[in-house]
CSV table of C-alpha atoms and ligand atoms in Angstrom, one decimal:
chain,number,residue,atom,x,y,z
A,1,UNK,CA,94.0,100.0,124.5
A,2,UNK,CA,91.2,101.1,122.0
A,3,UNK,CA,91.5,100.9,118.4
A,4,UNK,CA,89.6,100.7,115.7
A,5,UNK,CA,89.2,98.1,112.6
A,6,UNK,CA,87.4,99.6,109.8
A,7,UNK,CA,86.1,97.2,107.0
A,8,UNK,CA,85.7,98.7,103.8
A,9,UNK,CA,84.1,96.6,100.9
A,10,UNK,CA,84.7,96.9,97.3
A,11,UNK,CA,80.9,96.0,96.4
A,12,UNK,CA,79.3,94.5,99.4
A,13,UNK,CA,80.2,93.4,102.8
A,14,UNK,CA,80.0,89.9,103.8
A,15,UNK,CA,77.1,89.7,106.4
A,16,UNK,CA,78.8,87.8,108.6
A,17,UNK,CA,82.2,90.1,108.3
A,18,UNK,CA,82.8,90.1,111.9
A,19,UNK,CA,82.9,86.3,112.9
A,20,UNK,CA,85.3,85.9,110.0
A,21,UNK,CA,87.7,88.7,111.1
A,22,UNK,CA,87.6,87.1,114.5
A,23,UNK,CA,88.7,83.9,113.1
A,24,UNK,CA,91.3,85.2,111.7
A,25,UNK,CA,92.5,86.9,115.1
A,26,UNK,CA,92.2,84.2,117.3
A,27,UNK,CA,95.1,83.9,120.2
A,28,UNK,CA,95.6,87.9,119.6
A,29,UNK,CA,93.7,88.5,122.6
A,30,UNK,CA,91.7,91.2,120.6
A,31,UNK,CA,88.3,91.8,122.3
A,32,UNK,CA,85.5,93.5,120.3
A,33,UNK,CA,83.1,96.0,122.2
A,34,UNK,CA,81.1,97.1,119.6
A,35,UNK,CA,80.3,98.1,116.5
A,36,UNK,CA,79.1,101.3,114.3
A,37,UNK,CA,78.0,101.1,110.9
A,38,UNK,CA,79.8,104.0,108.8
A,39,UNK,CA,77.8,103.8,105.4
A,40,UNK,CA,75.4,100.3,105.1
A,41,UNK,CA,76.7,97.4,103.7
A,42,UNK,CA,80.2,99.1,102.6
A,43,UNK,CA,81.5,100.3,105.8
A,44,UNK,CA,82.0,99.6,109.0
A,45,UNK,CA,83.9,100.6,112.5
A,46,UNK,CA,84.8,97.5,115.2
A,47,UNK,CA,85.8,99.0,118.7
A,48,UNK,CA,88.1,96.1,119.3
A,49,UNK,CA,90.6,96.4,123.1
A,50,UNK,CA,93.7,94.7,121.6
A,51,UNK,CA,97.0,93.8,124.0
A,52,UNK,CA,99.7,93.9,121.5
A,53,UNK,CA,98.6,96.2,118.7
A,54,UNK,CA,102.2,95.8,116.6
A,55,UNK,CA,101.2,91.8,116.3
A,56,UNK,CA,97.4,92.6,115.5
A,57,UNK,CA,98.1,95.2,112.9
A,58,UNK,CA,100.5,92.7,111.3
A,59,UNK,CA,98.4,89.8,111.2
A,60,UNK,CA,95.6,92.1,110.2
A,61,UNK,CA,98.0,92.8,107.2
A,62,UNK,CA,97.7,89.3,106.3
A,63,UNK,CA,94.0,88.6,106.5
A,64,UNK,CA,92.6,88.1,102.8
A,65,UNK,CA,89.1,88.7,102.5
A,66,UNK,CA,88.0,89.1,98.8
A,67,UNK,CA,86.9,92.6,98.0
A,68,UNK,CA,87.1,94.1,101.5
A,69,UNK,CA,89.8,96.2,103.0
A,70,UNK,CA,90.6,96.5,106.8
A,71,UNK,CA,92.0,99.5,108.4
A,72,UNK,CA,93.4,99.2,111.8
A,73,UNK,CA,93.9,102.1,114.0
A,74,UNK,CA,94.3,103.6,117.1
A,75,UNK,CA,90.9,105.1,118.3
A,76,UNK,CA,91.6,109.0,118.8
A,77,UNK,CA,90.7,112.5,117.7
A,78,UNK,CA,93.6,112.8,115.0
A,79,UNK,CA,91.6,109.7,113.0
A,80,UNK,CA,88.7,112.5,111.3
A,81,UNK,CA,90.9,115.2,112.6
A,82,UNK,CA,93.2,115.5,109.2
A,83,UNK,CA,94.8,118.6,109.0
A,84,UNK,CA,97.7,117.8,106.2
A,85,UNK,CA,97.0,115.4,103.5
A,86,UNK,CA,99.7,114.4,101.2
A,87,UNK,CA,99.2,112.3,98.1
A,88,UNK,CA,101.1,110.8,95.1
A,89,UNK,CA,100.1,111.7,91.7
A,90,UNK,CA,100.8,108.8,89.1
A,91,UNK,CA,98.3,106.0,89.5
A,92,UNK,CA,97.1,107.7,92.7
A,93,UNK,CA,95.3,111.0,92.2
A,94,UNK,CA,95.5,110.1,88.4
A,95,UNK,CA,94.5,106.7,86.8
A,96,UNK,CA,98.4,107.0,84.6
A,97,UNK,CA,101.9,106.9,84.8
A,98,UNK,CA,101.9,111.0,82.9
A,99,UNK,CA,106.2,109.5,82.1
A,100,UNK,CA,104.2,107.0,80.0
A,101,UNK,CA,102.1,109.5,78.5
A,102,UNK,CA,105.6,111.4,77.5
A,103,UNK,CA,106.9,108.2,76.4
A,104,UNK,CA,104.2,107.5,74.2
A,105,UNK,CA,105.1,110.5,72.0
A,106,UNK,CA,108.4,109.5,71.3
A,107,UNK,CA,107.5,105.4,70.9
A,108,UNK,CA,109.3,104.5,73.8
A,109,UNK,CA,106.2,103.8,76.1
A,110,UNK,CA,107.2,100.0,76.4
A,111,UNK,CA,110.9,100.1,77.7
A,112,UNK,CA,109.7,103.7,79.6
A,113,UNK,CA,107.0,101.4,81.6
A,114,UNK,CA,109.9,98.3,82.3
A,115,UNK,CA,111.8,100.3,84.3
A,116,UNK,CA,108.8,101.9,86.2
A,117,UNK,CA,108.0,98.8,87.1
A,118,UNK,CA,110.9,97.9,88.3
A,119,UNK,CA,111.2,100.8,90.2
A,120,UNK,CA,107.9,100.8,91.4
A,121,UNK,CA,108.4,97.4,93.1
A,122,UNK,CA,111.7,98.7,94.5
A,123,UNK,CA,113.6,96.3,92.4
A,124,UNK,CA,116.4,99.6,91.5
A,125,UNK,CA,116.9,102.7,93.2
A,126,UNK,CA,114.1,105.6,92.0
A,127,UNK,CA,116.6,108.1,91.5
A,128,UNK,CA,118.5,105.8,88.6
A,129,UNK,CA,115.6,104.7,86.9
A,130,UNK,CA,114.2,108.3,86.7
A,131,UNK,CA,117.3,109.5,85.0
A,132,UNK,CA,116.9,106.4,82.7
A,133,UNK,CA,113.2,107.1,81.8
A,134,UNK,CA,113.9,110.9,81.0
A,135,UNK,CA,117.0,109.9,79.0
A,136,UNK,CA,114.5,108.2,76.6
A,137,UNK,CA,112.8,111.3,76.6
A,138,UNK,CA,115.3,113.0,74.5
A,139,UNK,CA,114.3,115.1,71.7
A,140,UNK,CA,110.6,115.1,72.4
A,141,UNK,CA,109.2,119.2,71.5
A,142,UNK,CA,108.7,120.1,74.7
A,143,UNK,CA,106.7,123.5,73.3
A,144,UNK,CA,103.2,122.0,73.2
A,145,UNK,CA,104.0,118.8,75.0
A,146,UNK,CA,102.4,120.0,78.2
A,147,UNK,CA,98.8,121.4,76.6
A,148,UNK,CA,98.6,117.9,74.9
A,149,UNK,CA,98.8,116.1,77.8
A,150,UNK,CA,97.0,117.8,80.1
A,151,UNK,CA,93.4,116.8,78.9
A,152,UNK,CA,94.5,113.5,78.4
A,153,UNK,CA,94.6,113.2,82.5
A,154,UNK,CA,92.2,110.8,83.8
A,155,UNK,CA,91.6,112.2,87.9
A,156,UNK,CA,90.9,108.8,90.2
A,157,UNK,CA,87.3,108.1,90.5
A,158,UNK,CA,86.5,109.8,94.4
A,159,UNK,CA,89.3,112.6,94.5
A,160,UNK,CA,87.3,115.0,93.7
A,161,UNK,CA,84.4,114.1,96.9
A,162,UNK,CA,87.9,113.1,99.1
A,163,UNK,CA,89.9,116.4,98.2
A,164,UNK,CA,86.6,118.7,98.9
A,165,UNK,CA,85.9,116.9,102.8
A,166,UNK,CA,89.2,117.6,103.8
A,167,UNK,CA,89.9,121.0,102.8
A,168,UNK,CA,86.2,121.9,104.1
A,169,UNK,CA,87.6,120.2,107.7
A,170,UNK,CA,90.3,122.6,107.1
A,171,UNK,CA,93.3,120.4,105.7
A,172,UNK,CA,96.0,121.7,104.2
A,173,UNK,CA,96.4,119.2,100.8
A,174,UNK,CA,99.1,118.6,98.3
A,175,UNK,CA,100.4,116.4,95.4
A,176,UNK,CA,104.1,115.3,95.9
A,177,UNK,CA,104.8,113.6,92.0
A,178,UNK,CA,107.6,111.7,90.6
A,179,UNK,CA,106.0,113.4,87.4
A,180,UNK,CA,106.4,116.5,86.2
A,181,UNK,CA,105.5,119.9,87.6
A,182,UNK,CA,103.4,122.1,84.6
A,183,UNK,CA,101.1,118.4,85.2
A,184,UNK,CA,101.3,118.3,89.1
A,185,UNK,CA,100.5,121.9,88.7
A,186,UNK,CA,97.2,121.2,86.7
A,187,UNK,CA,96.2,118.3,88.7
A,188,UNK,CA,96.5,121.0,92.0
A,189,UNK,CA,93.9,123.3,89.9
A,190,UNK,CA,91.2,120.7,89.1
A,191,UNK,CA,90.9,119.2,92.8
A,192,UNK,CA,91.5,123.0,94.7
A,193,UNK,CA,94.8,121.8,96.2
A,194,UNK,CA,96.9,123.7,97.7
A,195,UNK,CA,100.5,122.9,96.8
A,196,UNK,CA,102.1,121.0,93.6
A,197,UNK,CA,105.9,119.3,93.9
A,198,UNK,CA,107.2,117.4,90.7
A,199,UNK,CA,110.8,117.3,88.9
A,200,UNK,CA,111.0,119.6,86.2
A,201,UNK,CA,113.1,118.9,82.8
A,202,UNK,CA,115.6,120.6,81.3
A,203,UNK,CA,115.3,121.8,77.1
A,204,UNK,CA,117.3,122.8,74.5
A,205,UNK,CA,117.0,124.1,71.0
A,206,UNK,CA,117.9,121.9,68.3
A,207,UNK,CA,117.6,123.2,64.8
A,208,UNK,CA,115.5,125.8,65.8
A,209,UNK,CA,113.5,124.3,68.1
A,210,UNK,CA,112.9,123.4,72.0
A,211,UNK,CA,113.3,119.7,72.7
A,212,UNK,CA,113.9,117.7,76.0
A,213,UNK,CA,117.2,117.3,76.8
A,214,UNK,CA,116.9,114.1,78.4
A,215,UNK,CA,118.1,115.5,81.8
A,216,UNK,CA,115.8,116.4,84.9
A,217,UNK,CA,116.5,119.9,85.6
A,218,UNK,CA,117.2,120.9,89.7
A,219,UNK,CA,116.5,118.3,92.7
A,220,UNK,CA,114.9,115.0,91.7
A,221,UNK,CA,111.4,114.5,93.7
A,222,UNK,CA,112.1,110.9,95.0
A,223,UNK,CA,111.2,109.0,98.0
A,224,UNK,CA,113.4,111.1,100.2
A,225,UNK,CA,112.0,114.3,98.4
A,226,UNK,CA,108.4,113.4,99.4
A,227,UNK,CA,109.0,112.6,102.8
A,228,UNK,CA,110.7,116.1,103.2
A,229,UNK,CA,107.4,117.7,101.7
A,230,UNK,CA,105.7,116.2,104.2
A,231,UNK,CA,107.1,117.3,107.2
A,232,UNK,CA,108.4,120.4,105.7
A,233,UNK,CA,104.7,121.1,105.2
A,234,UNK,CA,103.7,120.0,108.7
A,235,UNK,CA,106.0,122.5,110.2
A,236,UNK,CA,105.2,125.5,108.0
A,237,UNK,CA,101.4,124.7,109.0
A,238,UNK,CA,102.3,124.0,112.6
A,239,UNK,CA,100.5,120.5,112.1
A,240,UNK,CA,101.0,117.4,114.5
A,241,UNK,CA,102.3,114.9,112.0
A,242,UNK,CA,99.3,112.6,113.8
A,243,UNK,CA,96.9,114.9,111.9
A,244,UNK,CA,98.7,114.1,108.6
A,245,UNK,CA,97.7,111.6,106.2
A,246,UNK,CA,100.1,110.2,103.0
A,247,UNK,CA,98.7,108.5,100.0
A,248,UNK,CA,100.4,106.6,97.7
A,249,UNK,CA,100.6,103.7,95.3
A,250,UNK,CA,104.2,102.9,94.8
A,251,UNK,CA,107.5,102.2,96.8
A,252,UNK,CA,109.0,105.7,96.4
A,253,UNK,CA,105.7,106.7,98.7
A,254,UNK,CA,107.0,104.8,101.6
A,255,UNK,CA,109.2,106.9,103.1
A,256,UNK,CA,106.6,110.0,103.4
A,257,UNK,CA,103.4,107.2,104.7
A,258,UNK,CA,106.3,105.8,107.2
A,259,UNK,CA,106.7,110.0,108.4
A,260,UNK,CA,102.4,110.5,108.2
A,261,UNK,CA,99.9,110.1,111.3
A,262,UNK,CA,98.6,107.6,108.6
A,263,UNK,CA,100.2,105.9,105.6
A,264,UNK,CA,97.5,104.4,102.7
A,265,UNK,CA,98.1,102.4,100.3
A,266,UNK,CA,95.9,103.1,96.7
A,267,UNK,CA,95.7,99.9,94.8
A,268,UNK,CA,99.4,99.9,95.5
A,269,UNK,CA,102.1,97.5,94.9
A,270,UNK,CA,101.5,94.1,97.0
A,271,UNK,CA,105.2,95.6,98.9
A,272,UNK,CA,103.3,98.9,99.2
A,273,UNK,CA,100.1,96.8,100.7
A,274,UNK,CA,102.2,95.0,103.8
A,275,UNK,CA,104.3,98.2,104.5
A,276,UNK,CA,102.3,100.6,104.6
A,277,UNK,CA,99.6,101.3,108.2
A,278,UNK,CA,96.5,100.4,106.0
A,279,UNK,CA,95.9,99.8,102.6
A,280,UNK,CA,92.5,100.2,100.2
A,281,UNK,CA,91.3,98.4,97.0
A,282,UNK,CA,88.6,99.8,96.0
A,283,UNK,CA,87.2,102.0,92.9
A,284,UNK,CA,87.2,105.0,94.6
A,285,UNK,CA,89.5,107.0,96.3
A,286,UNK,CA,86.6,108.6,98.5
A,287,UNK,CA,87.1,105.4,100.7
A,288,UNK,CA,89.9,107.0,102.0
A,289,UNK,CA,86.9,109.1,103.9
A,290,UNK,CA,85.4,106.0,105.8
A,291,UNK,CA,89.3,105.3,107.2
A,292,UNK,CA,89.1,108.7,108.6
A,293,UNK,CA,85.7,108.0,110.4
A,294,UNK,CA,83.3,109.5,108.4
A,295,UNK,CA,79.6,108.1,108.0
A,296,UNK,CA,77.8,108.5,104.7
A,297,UNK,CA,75.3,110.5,106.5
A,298,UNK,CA,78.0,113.0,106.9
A,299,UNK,CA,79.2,113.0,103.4
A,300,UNK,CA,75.6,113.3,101.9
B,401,LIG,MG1,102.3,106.6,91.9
């Protein structure tokens, strides 16, 4: 069968990146029939013949190779053929954790980021720990709250360059956030994206005036929640889920890359990095674009 390793480099690749990624595969049975250069000295495509892909892609998983990343995939149409991409918000299409942000206001940002950690390396359920962060939340204004924060958003270096190829190759994009919606929202406006899913938060007037309650208001956007974006999406669109693509940093993101034609891990957890079907490491998100087959002549 055909497929595909992609090397990605952080800075530079290695000149001799292809003896070492054979050493590493040695006793795979993995035979490489060429190669294609997708941007020079960052990038590039091996067209390996591989006889049991399951054990190549896991020891692939395992290969270390300081500042490169290596995609392994199956060589067909639905690899630059992305016709539903998914992504994360928190840490993924934005540098922060916006509950952090929140958190900040109140002085709580410390014991707000413990349990996201936690939850983030799957350590306690997401559902628990979100009630637990928003609990802290209680009594913030909520009036302005969401004006302040919005310019404080810092967008991952490349989404930008990533969002704009897809959607011009006709893909149907989202964010699917464990934040909150009036930020999701904002996040959809600045990269053209087409739909925004976040938990919202319930208020209540104290003394006069509007204040978190400490309670998310209506369903909670968990792991489960993104998945069901994702495939709710696909059918609305009428999209093979091997054209779909989900993004993500953190374990609530597995469930929806396990339902994707491709999961990718974003400078995720080292959990997120094994489980998910390729991972990258870079500094910018536009990477993504070489995993999908593009050259840099083509994103000139
Ligand atoms: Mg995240």
């Amino acid at each position: 069968m055909s497929y595909i390793i992609t090397a990605i480099a952080a800075k530079e690749l290695p000149s001799d990146i292809q003896t070492t990624i054979e050493s590493h595969l040695i006793g795979q049975e993995v035979k490489f029939v060429k190669s294609s250069v997708l941007a020079a000295g960052k990038a590039v495509d091996f067209f390996v013949d591989v006889e049991n892909a399951d054990n190549v892609s896991k020891k692939i998983k395992l290969i270390n190779i300081p500042q490169v990343d290596l995609a392994f995939q199956k060589d067909s149409d639905a690899r630059k053929n992305k016709k539903l991409a998914v992504f994360d918000m928190d840490s993924t299409l934005i540098y922060q954790e916006v509950i952090e942000l929140i958190a900040a206001q109140a002085g709580v940002e410390d014991e707000v980021a413990r349990i996201t950690n936690l939850a983030m390396n799957g350590e306690i359920d997401f559902q628990e720990s979100f009630r637990r962060r928003v609990n802290l939340l209680k009594g913030i204004p909520s009036a302005d709250l969401w004006a302040k924060l919005k310019p404080q958003l810092n967008l991952t270096n490349g989404t930008k360059q990533l969002c704009a190829t897809l959607k011009k190759n006709g893909c149907v994009l989202a964010v699917c956030s464990g934040g909150f919606l009036p930020l999701a929202e904002h996040v959809k406006e600045l990269l053209g994206l087409d739909y925004a899913f976040a938990n919202q938060l319930k208020t209540q007037v104290v003394d006069g005036t509007e204040v978190l309650s400490g309670e998310p208001a209506g369903e909670i956007v968990d792991g489960n929640k993104k998945k069901a974006v994702l495939l709710e999406l696909a059918a609305k669109h009428g999209v093979s889920l091997a054209n779909s693509v989900a993004v993500g940093d953190g374990a609530n993101d597995l469930l929806m890359m396990g339902a994707a034609g491709l999961g990718l891990a974003w400078n995720a957890k080292p959990k997120v990095q094994l489980e998910a079907d390729c991972r990258l490491n870079t500094d910018s998100l536009a990477d993504a674009l070489y995993i999908f087959g593009y050259t840099d002549k083509e994103l000139e």
